[in-house]
Structures are given as C-alpha cells and as structure tokens.
Amino acid sequence: MTISPPKPALALSPRRVSRRLHIGSVPVGGGAPISVQTMTTTRTADIDATLQQIAEITAAGCDIVRVAVPTPDDAAALAAIVAKSPLPVIADIHFQPRYVFAAIDAGCAAVRVNPGNIKQFDDRIAEIARAATAAHVPIRVGVNAGSLDPRVLERHGAPTAQALVESALHEAALFEEHGFGDLKIAVKHHDPRTMIAANRLLAGRCDYPIHLGVTEAGPLLQGTIKSAAAIAILLADGIGDTIRVSISAPPVEQVKVGNHILQSLGLRPRALEIVSCPGCGRVQVDIHRLAARVEAAFEDFPHPLRIAVMGCVVNGPGEAREADLGVSSGNGKGQIFVKGKVIRTVSEDRIVDALLDEAIALIDDPPTEAIPINRSRRGGTV
C-alpha cells in the first residue's frame, strides 16, 4: 500500500521571470523553488544561542536565515556563526555601512541593507559593490514603510506603494551603475493591500528576484492571516522568490507558517495535512481536543499523509474516504478509514492510537521505504 499523491489542482499564474542569484547553496529567482526565510531573535554576539536557534529553524524547514548586526560584537561573531550554520546566513545591516564589509569578510552568504536608515549610503555604494563583486555576495535592498528614505517620504507624503518601489529601484540603479546586479529586492508594508500593490508594481518594472513579506504583521493569529492573505495573493500571481512571515512569534513559528503557505498553494511538497471539521451542534465528540491530539501525535511524522478528523455523519464519512487515513466520530466511537475503506471501529479514547497504528502500517508496507518513527508516541492529553 502506498501513500496517495496530492490531487491535481488548478494551476497558478506562471512564475514571473527573474534573474537568478545564489544565497550560499540556495538558488533564488530564475524559476528556483521559493525559499522560506526567518530571522534569529537572539543577540548575534551570543554565538551559542544563535546557533541553537538556527538549528531549531533548520529542523522546521527553513532555507535561509538572517541575523541582526547592530553592534561591533555582533559583527565579530559572524564568522563563527557562518562556519557552523547549516543554513546560508544573511547579515542584516542598518545605520552603519562598515558592518556591510565586516559581513562580507566574515563569509556571509548575502547582505541585507536598508537604504532608508544608513547615513550617506548612496556615497558608499561604489565601495560596497566592489567588495560584494569580489566576494560573489548578493545584496538585498530591503525597503520598509517604517524606515523609508526621508527624501522619498517627503516627495510622496506617506509610505505609499509608489514610494517604496521608487526607493528600491533608485538604490538598485546606483548599484547597476557600478556594474553590480546581483540584487534581490523587498518592499514591505504593514498593510497587506499596500504591500500587494507595491510588489505588483515592482514586479512589472524590474527582473530582480523579489522577497515577500508583510512587515510588522502583528501577533500570531492576526499576523498569520495578514501574511498568508498578502503572500498567497502574490504567489498566485506568480510574484515572489523568497518569503518571510514577520509575526510576533518565535522564528520556528514563522517558518512553519511560511511552509504552510507554500504547501497550501502546491509550491512546496505537501507535508502532513490534517482535515478536521470546525464543530457544530451535530458533533458528538470533543472535536477540537481530538484534532489537537492527532496533530500532536503526528507532529514529526516523516510522510505526507492526509488525515481527516471528523465529528459527525454529514461530511465525516466523505472526507474520511478522500484522505489517506480518517476517522468519522460519534456516539463515543470512531470509524477508522484507510484509503477510503472502513477497516475497524474503535472507542473514542483509542482513535489516536488507531490512526498512528494505521499510519505506521502504511509506511512499513512494501514497496514504500520504511522510515523509523517513534511508535510509542500517542499525542498525550490536551
């Protein structure tokens, strides 16, 4: 028995054609898979804590990591972090252009610069371009609504979509004047509508790879919704080469949301998917608790199963039949489905165990290659 592949879906718009660059070993743009980024929240100078956090986001499926470099101690720590990081490291530079050169010397895979808050940045572009060219280090021009170049802000009166794009393309043009075009651009705003408008405008005016994100998106729930709405709309339009979900939550959570956005659009291989009902007056089981227990039990499951966790006979049997595994619950029992067929009925307290047992049987059954998992994990209580 094998695991079902995802069903064919409607195609998204063709990917926007952009130039390709490499952030370390990760290709960006030019049709490369869309990558997920996040940023560490540790003090970069604390090398051990920063590397620990990088290890955690690597396990969560992150592709590229960015670290802040606001102090000389942070700059001094870069070389050690780069040497041990499993992910390409981007140095995030504000205010002090000298840290750009420190990051390049330390071996960072790329450097992010914010022209709006680096003093006399335009006067240093020739020097930065020479250093980046010699080291083959891409530059990300990151323009944010909250730190827009005062000259641009004065002309437009507000951080409009046009203002964000004007600032970014102005800086890109200065780099191009010095023969440097290994650039990636981000234009970010806290308002999803402005962010969408800015990126659509940018996409039509250049061929640079584009990094997507709603900046300062907000707490976990609000920020996830705003980020998913804006990023998904642009990705569906074929716009975007890397993404970051800037929610007020640990970096691991940012990565998880980013991966889910890509998976939901078919832009990243599907991981475990749980289809569960929201609950209503027909439900005869604590569906919220049951879904949470199933999610916990399968958190690290290494195969892309689709599991339906349903609470009544209206949609339950149909959804359970469409999934790799499923349960339709009621009257203190659960019918367990495997590949569309009811194979047994178990008591409510045995549902999670039964689903795990059947999942293990699915991946252990030849010709599927067996991958070790923790057979004793049962999800605990909620």
Tab-separated table of C-alpha atoms in Angstrom:
chain	number	residue	atom	x	y	z
A	1	MET	CA	0.000	0.000	0.000
A	2	THR	CA	1.355	3.443	-0.916
A	3	ILE	CA	0.580	6.961	0.158
A	4	SER	CA	-1.658	8.907	-2.202
A	5	PRO	CA	-0.097	11.861	-4.032
A	6	PRO	CA	-1.907	15.195	-3.809
A	7	LYS	CA	-4.787	15.525	-6.242
A	8	PRO	CA	-4.174	17.682	-9.325
A	9	ALA	CA	-5.093	21.295	-8.677
A	10	LEU	CA	-5.766	24.337	-10.775
A	11	ALA	CA	-2.540	25.895	-11.961
A	12	LEU	CA	-1.386	29.219	-10.549
A	13	SER	CA	-0.267	32.011	-12.819
A	14	PRO	CA	3.110	31.352	-14.451
A	15	ARG	CA	6.070	32.399	-12.326
A	16	ARG	CA	7.384	35.846	-13.104
A	17	VAL	CA	10.661	35.628	-14.994
A	18	SER	CA	13.539	36.973	-12.922
A	19	ARG	CA	17.288	36.763	-12.879
A	20	ARG	CA	18.794	34.084	-10.653
A	21	LEU	CA	21.234	34.522	-7.807
A	22	HIS	CA	22.548	32.212	-5.129
A	23	ILE	CA	22.332	32.740	-1.379
A	24	GLY	CA	25.034	30.266	-0.449
A	25	SER	CA	23.778	26.928	-1.748
A	26	VAL	CA	20.191	28.151	-2.175
A	27	PRO	CA	19.201	29.375	-5.658
A	28	VAL	CA	16.828	32.329	-5.648
A	29	GLY	CA	14.831	33.523	-8.640
A	30	GLY	CA	15.057	32.333	-12.197
A	31	GLY	CA	12.447	29.644	-11.596
A	32	ALA	CA	14.131	28.195	-8.483
A	33	PRO	CA	11.849	26.859	-5.734
A	34	ILE	CA	10.508	29.571	-3.467
A	35	SER	CA	12.540	29.626	-0.262
A	36	VAL	CA	11.442	30.331	3.308
A	37	GLN	CA	13.433	32.717	5.449
A	38	THR	CA	13.292	33.929	9.007
A	39	MET	CA	15.432	35.999	11.343
A	40	THR	CA	17.009	34.993	14.627
A	41	THR	CA	15.824	36.786	17.753
A	42	THR	CA	18.936	36.135	19.832
A	43	ARG	CA	21.741	38.602	20.248
A	44	THR	CA	24.026	37.678	17.387
A	45	ALA	CA	27.033	38.134	19.661
A	46	ASP	CA	25.715	35.190	21.692
A	47	ILE	CA	27.066	32.630	19.245
A	48	ASP	CA	25.816	29.501	21.019
A	49	ALA	CA	22.266	30.809	21.443
A	50	THR	CA	22.147	31.983	17.851
A	51	LEU	CA	23.376	28.646	16.512
A	52	GLN	CA	20.859	26.816	18.695
A	53	GLN	CA	18.050	28.869	17.236
A	54	ILE	CA	19.363	28.279	13.711
A	55	ALA	CA	19.323	24.539	14.410
A	56	GLU	CA	15.684	24.774	15.502
A	57	ILE	CA	14.540	26.657	12.414
A	58	THR	CA	16.512	24.274	10.196
A	59	ALA	CA	14.537	21.381	11.666
A	60	ALA	CA	11.322	23.319	10.995
A	61	GLY	CA	12.140	23.606	7.281
A	62	CYS	CA	13.819	26.995	6.968
A	63	ASP	CA	16.050	27.598	3.939
A	64	ILE	CA	17.844	30.865	4.718
A	65	VAL	CA	18.447	32.710	7.980
A	66	ARG	CA	19.058	36.393	8.624
A	67	VAL	CA	20.920	37.713	11.675
A	68	ALA	CA	20.985	41.262	13.002
A	69	VAL	CA	24.289	43.121	13.157
A	70	PRO	CA	23.727	46.297	15.199
A	71	THR	CA	26.993	46.272	17.214
A	72	PRO	CA	30.712	45.559	16.790
A	73	ASP	CA	30.327	42.437	18.945
A	74	ASP	CA	27.652	41.134	16.592
A	75	ALA	CA	29.866	41.764	13.591
A	76	ALA	CA	32.725	39.963	15.303
A	77	ALA	CA	30.536	36.897	15.875
A	78	LEU	CA	29.545	36.480	12.229
A	79	ALA	CA	32.488	34.364	11.116
A	80	ALA	CA	31.906	31.763	13.840
A	81	ILE	CA	28.182	31.618	13.082
A	82	VAL	CA	28.715	31.293	9.340
A	83	ALA	CA	31.242	28.493	9.880
A	84	LYS	CA	28.797	26.369	11.907
A	85	SER	CA	25.394	27.306	10.498
A	86	PRO	CA	23.636	24.618	8.416
A	87	LEU	CA	21.791	27.432	6.616
A	88	PRO	CA	23.111	30.286	4.472
A	89	VAL	CA	23.460	33.347	6.695
A	90	ILE	CA	22.370	36.832	5.629
A	91	ALA	CA	23.687	39.754	7.637
A	92	ASP	CA	21.049	42.401	8.350
A	93	ILE	CA	22.661	45.836	8.286
A	94	HIS	CA	21.205	49.126	9.467
A	95	PHE	CA	22.743	52.509	10.283
A	96	GLN	CA	26.429	51.536	9.974
A	97	PRO	CA	27.735	50.752	6.464
A	98	ARG	CA	31.019	49.461	7.880
A	99	TYR	CA	29.199	46.330	9.014
A	100	VAL	CA	28.472	45.510	5.372
A	101	PHE	CA	32.197	44.991	4.823
A	102	ALA	CA	32.516	43.047	8.078
A	103	ALA	CA	29.747	40.702	6.936
A	104	ILE	CA	31.375	40.150	3.556
A	105	ASP	CA	34.724	39.476	5.217
A	106	ALA	CA	33.057	37.015	7.603
A	107	GLY	CA	31.771	34.926	4.708
A	108	CYS	CA	28.060	35.734	4.945
A	109	ALA	CA	26.074	34.349	2.030
A	110	ALA	CA	24.370	37.707	1.429
A	111	VAL	CA	23.894	41.120	2.990
A	112	ARG	CA	20.625	42.954	3.536
A	113	VAL	CA	20.867	46.746	3.508
A	114	ASN	CA	18.178	49.288	4.378
A	115	PRO	CA	19.000	52.450	2.430
A	116	GLY	CA	16.482	54.477	4.386
A	117	ASN	CA	18.449	54.438	7.632
A	118	ILE	CA	22.095	54.099	6.593
A	119	LYS	CA	23.735	57.506	6.646
A	120	GLN	CA	25.328	58.550	3.387
A	121	PHE	CA	24.519	55.111	1.981
A	122	ASP	CA	24.489	56.282	-1.624
A	123	ASP	CA	28.050	57.562	-1.229
A	124	ARG	CA	29.240	54.080	-0.194
A	125	ILE	CA	27.555	52.070	-2.944
A	126	ALA	CA	30.601	52.011	-5.230
A	127	GLU	CA	32.729	50.646	-2.408
A	128	ILE	CA	30.083	48.114	-1.365
A	129	ALA	CA	29.604	46.990	-4.968
A	130	ARG	CA	33.343	46.354	-5.381
A	131	ALA	CA	33.541	44.309	-2.183
A	132	ALA	CA	30.402	42.305	-2.946
A	133	THR	CA	31.550	41.622	-6.503
A	134	ALA	CA	34.945	40.383	-5.358
A	135	ALA	CA	33.354	38.036	-2.798
A	136	HIS	CA	30.393	36.966	-5.005
A	137	VAL	CA	27.979	38.088	-2.293
A	138	PRO	CA	24.445	39.171	-3.322
A	139	ILE	CA	22.862	42.261	-1.835
A	140	ARG	CA	19.254	42.500	-0.760
A	141	VAL	CA	17.827	46.009	-0.930
A	142	GLY	CA	15.160	45.983	1.761
A	143	VAL	CA	12.792	48.951	1.842
A	144	ASN	CA	10.288	49.121	4.714
A	145	ALA	CA	7.424	51.530	5.270
A	146	GLY	CA	8.688	52.299	8.769
A	147	SER	CA	12.185	53.323	7.676
A	148	LEU	CA	11.692	54.846	4.247
A	149	ASP	CA	14.304	57.274	2.957
A	150	PRO	CA	13.186	60.716	4.271
A	151	ARG	CA	13.697	62.280	0.845
A	152	VAL	CA	11.315	59.807	-0.774
A	153	LEU	CA	8.848	60.127	2.088
A	154	GLU	CA	8.789	63.892	1.696
A	155	ARG	CA	8.024	63.647	-2.022
A	156	HIS	CA	5.167	61.193	-1.586
A	157	GLY	CA	3.843	62.351	1.766
A	158	ALA	CA	3.401	58.762	3.008
A	159	PRO	CA	4.992	55.329	2.517
A	160	THR	CA	2.814	54.530	-0.493
A	161	ALA	CA	3.370	51.619	-2.846
A	162	GLN	CA	4.887	54.026	-5.365
A	163	ALA	CA	7.248	55.458	-2.741
A	164	LEU	CA	8.500	52.020	-1.681
A	165	VAL	CA	9.182	50.971	-5.265
A	166	GLU	CA	10.817	54.272	-6.180
A	167	SER	CA	13.234	53.974	-3.258
A	168	ALA	CA	14.151	50.372	-4.028
A	169	LEU	CA	14.696	50.875	-7.740
A	170	HIS	CA	16.716	54.032	-7.138
A	171	GLU	CA	19.181	52.117	-4.998
A	172	ALA	CA	19.264	49.208	-7.443
A	173	ALA	CA	20.081	51.634	-10.251
A	174	LEU	CA	23.014	53.005	-8.264
A	175	PHE	CA	24.420	49.502	-7.842
A	176	GLU	CA	23.922	48.821	-11.538
A	177	GLU	CA	25.862	51.989	-12.384
A	178	HIS	CA	28.852	50.327	-10.734
A	179	GLY	CA	28.346	47.070	-12.618
A	180	PHE	CA	26.699	45.176	-9.756
A	181	GLY	CA	23.398	43.450	-10.476
A	182	ASP	CA	23.381	40.523	-8.066
A	183	LEU	CA	20.444	42.077	-6.239
A	184	LYS	CA	17.261	40.938	-4.539
A	185	ILE	CA	14.575	43.441	-3.594
A	186	ALA	CA	11.954	43.606	-0.859
A	187	VAL	CA	9.303	46.296	-0.493
A	188	LYS	CA	7.376	45.765	2.730
A	189	HIS	CA	4.447	47.432	4.453
A	190	HIS	CA	2.307	46.508	7.452
A	191	ASP	CA	-0.855	46.923	5.373
A	192	PRO	CA	-1.363	43.884	3.113
A	193	ARG	CA	-3.098	45.986	0.453
A	194	THR	CA	-0.188	48.386	0.145
A	195	MET	CA	2.288	45.506	0.223
A	196	ILE	CA	0.428	43.741	-2.609
A	197	ALA	CA	0.240	46.910	-4.689
A	198	ALA	CA	3.932	47.666	-4.161
A	199	ASN	CA	5.079	44.202	-5.187
A	200	ARG	CA	2.853	44.128	-8.254
A	201	LEU	CA	4.280	47.473	-9.294
A	202	LEU	CA	7.838	46.324	-8.592
A	203	ALA	CA	7.357	43.062	-10.490
A	204	GLY	CA	6.407	44.954	-13.613
A	205	ARG	CA	9.383	47.300	-13.505
A	206	CYS	CA	12.378	45.020	-12.977
A	207	ASP	CA	13.638	41.452	-13.237
A	208	TYR	CA	15.252	41.238	-9.800
A	209	PRO	CA	14.212	38.358	-7.522
A	210	ILE	CA	11.602	39.565	-5.047
A	211	HIS	CA	11.433	38.772	-1.339
A	212	LEU	CA	7.872	38.903	0.034
A	213	GLY	CA	6.666	39.780	3.487
A	214	VAL	CA	4.163	41.873	5.408
A	215	THR	CA	6.391	43.743	7.815
A	216	GLU	CA	5.334	44.035	11.455
A	217	ALA	CA	2.352	41.837	10.640
A	218	GLY	CA	1.243	41.529	14.261
A	219	PRO	CA	0.601	38.806	16.875
A	220	LEU	CA	0.368	35.146	15.915
A	221	LEU	CA	-3.250	34.954	14.721
A	222	GLN	CA	-3.576	38.400	13.162
A	223	GLY	CA	-0.089	38.329	11.684
A	224	THR	CA	-0.551	34.869	10.221
A	225	ILE	CA	-3.777	35.882	8.492
A	226	LYS	CA	-2.364	39.136	7.122
A	227	SER	CA	0.806	37.431	5.920
A	228	ALA	CA	-0.999	34.475	4.368
A	229	ALA	CA	-3.502	36.696	2.585
A	230	ALA	CA	-0.922	39.025	1.050
A	231	ILE	CA	1.805	36.494	0.286
A	232	ALA	CA	-0.615	33.953	-1.180
A	233	ILE	CA	-2.224	36.512	-3.495
A	234	LEU	CA	1.159	37.493	-4.910
A	235	LEU	CA	2.410	33.919	-5.196
A	236	ALA	CA	-0.794	33.003	-7.034
A	237	ASP	CA	0.034	35.849	-9.434
A	238	GLY	CA	3.463	34.284	-9.996
A	239	ILE	CA	5.251	37.006	-7.998
A	240	GLY	CA	7.787	36.177	-5.306
A	241	ASP	CA	11.004	34.190	-4.952
A	242	THR	CA	11.541	34.091	-1.187
A	243	ILE	CA	9.169	34.739	1.725
A	244	ARG	CA	9.289	35.621	5.395
A	245	VAL	CA	6.331	35.661	7.770
A	246	SER	CA	7.026	38.568	10.141
A	247	ILE	CA	4.728	37.679	13.021
A	248	SER	CA	5.318	38.373	16.707
A	249	ALA	CA	6.134	34.751	17.452
A	250	PRO	CA	9.311	32.654	17.703
A	251	PRO	CA	11.226	32.125	14.429
A	252	VAL	CA	10.192	28.464	14.334
A	253	GLU	CA	6.543	29.537	14.149
A	254	GLN	CA	7.344	31.991	11.364
A	255	VAL	CA	8.945	29.172	9.395
A	256	LYS	CA	6.007	26.831	9.968
A	257	VAL	CA	3.534	29.409	8.685
A	258	GLY	CA	5.728	30.124	5.665
A	259	ASN	CA	5.921	26.443	4.802
A	260	HIS	CA	2.171	26.026	5.190
A	261	ILE	CA	1.554	28.934	2.806
A	262	LEU	CA	3.744	27.326	0.148
A	263	GLN	CA	2.294	23.856	0.705
A	264	SER	CA	-1.281	25.125	0.503
A	265	LEU	CA	-0.547	26.534	-2.959
A	266	GLY	CA	1.323	23.458	-4.149
A	267	LEU	CA	4.605	25.392	-4.236
A	268	ARG	CA	6.348	23.100	-1.765
A	269	PRO	CA	5.899	19.336	-1.355
A	270	ARG	CA	2.975	18.623	0.909
A	271	ALA	CA	3.800	17.593	4.443
A	272	LEU	CA	1.318	16.091	6.861
A	273	GLU	CA	-2.132	17.601	6.318
A	274	ILE	CA	-4.973	17.335	8.801
A	275	VAL	CA	-8.503	17.916	7.521
A	276	SER	CA	-10.775	18.495	10.504
A	277	CYS	CA	-14.255	19.900	10.983
A	278	PRO	CA	-14.862	23.123	12.923
A	279	GLY	CA	-17.552	21.598	15.133
A	280	CYS	CA	-21.291	22.242	15.345
A	281	GLY	CA	-24.376	21.070	17.211
A	282	ARG	CA	-24.330	17.725	15.372
A	283	VAL	CA	-20.905	16.753	16.691
A	284	GLN	CA	-20.892	14.094	19.406
A	285	VAL	CA	-17.187	14.218	20.210
A	286	ASP	CA	-14.853	16.929	21.506
A	287	ILE	CA	-13.553	17.552	18.005
A	288	HIS	CA	-11.227	20.387	18.988
A	289	ARG	CA	-9.464	18.241	21.566
A	290	LEU	CA	-9.365	15.258	19.222
A	291	ALA	CA	-7.886	17.269	16.344
A	292	ALA	CA	-5.286	18.767	18.687
A	293	ARG	CA	-4.304	15.296	19.939
A	294	VAL	CA	-3.961	13.969	16.395
A	295	GLU	CA	-1.871	16.997	15.416
A	296	ALA	CA	0.423	16.493	18.412
A	297	ALA	CA	0.796	12.769	17.770
A	298	PHE	CA	1.743	13.280	14.121
A	299	GLU	CA	3.861	16.421	14.575
A	300	ASP	CA	7.118	14.800	13.431
A	301	PHE	CA	5.630	12.194	11.098
A	302	PRO	CA	8.001	11.924	8.107
A	303	HIS	CA	5.470	11.172	5.334
A	304	PRO	CA	2.940	13.456	3.602
A	305	LEU	CA	-0.247	11.807	4.787
A	306	ARG	CA	-3.650	13.465	4.571
A	307	ILE	CA	-5.641	12.654	7.734
A	308	ALA	CA	-9.314	13.515	8.163
A	309	VAL	CA	-10.575	14.045	11.709
A	310	MET	CA	-14.340	14.398	11.504
A	311	GLY	CA	-17.073	14.630	14.103
A	312	CYS	CA	-20.404	13.665	12.533
A	313	VAL	CA	-22.067	11.639	9.771
A	314	VAL	CA	-22.853	14.575	7.455
A	315	ASN	CA	-19.392	15.262	5.979
A	316	GLY	CA	-17.400	12.837	8.092
A	317	PRO	CA	-17.537	9.644	6.012
A	318	GLY	CA	-16.995	11.520	2.749
A	319	GLU	CA	-13.941	13.430	3.973
A	320	ALA	CA	-12.542	10.313	5.665
A	321	ARG	CA	-12.818	8.340	2.421
A	322	GLU	CA	-10.939	11.051	0.485
A	323	ALA	CA	-7.986	11.039	2.900
A	324	ASP	CA	-5.157	8.538	3.326
A	325	LEU	CA	-6.412	7.972	6.856
A	326	GLY	CA	-9.557	9.197	8.503
A	327	VAL	CA	-11.930	8.931	11.377
A	328	SER	CA	-15.642	9.678	11.468
A	329	SER	CA	-16.667	10.006	15.102
A	330	GLY	CA	-19.882	9.807	17.076
A	331	ASN	CA	-21.613	8.085	19.983
A	332	GLY	CA	-18.307	7.547	21.763
A	333	LYS	CA	-16.807	5.639	18.830
A	334	GLY	CA	-14.794	6.287	15.702
A	335	GLN	CA	-14.862	4.552	12.344
A	336	ILE	CA	-11.267	4.296	11.076
A	337	PHE	CA	-10.828	4.683	7.311
A	338	VAL	CA	-7.749	3.649	5.325
A	339	LYS	CA	-7.647	4.509	1.631
A	340	GLY	CA	-11.379	5.045	1.509
A	341	LYS	CA	-12.462	1.901	3.329
A	342	VAL	CA	-13.685	1.377	6.863
A	343	ILE	CA	-11.329	-1.107	8.465
A	344	ARG	CA	-12.455	-1.026	12.086
A	345	THR	CA	-14.399	0.829	14.749
A	346	VAL	CA	-12.733	1.846	17.995
A	347	SER	CA	-13.726	3.598	21.170
A	348	GLU	CA	-13.197	7.343	21.300
A	349	ASP	CA	-10.211	7.030	23.616
A	350	ARG	CA	-8.499	4.698	21.105
A	351	ILE	CA	-8.859	6.894	17.998
A	352	VAL	CA	-5.398	8.485	18.122
A	353	ASP	CA	-3.720	5.129	18.786
A	354	ALA	CA	-5.609	3.540	15.899
A	355	LEU	CA	-4.647	6.303	13.460
A	356	LEU	CA	-0.991	6.047	14.453
A	357	ASP	CA	-1.024	2.277	14.075
A	358	GLU	CA	-2.519	2.527	10.601
A	359	ALA	CA	-0.069	5.261	9.588
A	360	ILE	CA	2.844	3.062	10.653
A	361	ALA	CA	1.371	0.194	8.655
A	362	LEU	CA	1.115	2.422	5.602
A	363	ILE	CA	4.781	3.405	5.599
A	364	ASP	CA	6.028	-0.041	6.655
A	365	ASP	CA	4.082	-1.850	3.936
A	366	PRO	CA	6.321	-2.608	0.915
A	367	PRO	CA	7.245	-1.196	-1.525
A	368	THR	CA	7.244	2.021	0.470
A	369	GLU	CA	10.642	2.598	2.100
A	370	ALA	CA	10.351	2.323	5.850
A	371	ILE	CA	11.494	5.327	7.859
A	372	PRO	CA	11.866	4.921	11.624
A	373	ILE	CA	9.333	6.827	13.714
A	374	ASN	CA	8.506	6.798	17.382
A	375	ARG	CA	5.817	4.133	17.616
A	376	SER	CA	5.177	4.928	21.267
A	377	ARG	CA	4.034	8.482	20.704
A	378	ARG	CA	0.333	8.848	21.267
A	379	GLY	CA	-0.198	12.572	21.499
A	380	GLY	CA	-0.936	12.843	25.208
A	381	THR	CA	-3.853	14.910	26.503
A	382	VAL	CA	-4.950	18.414	25.742
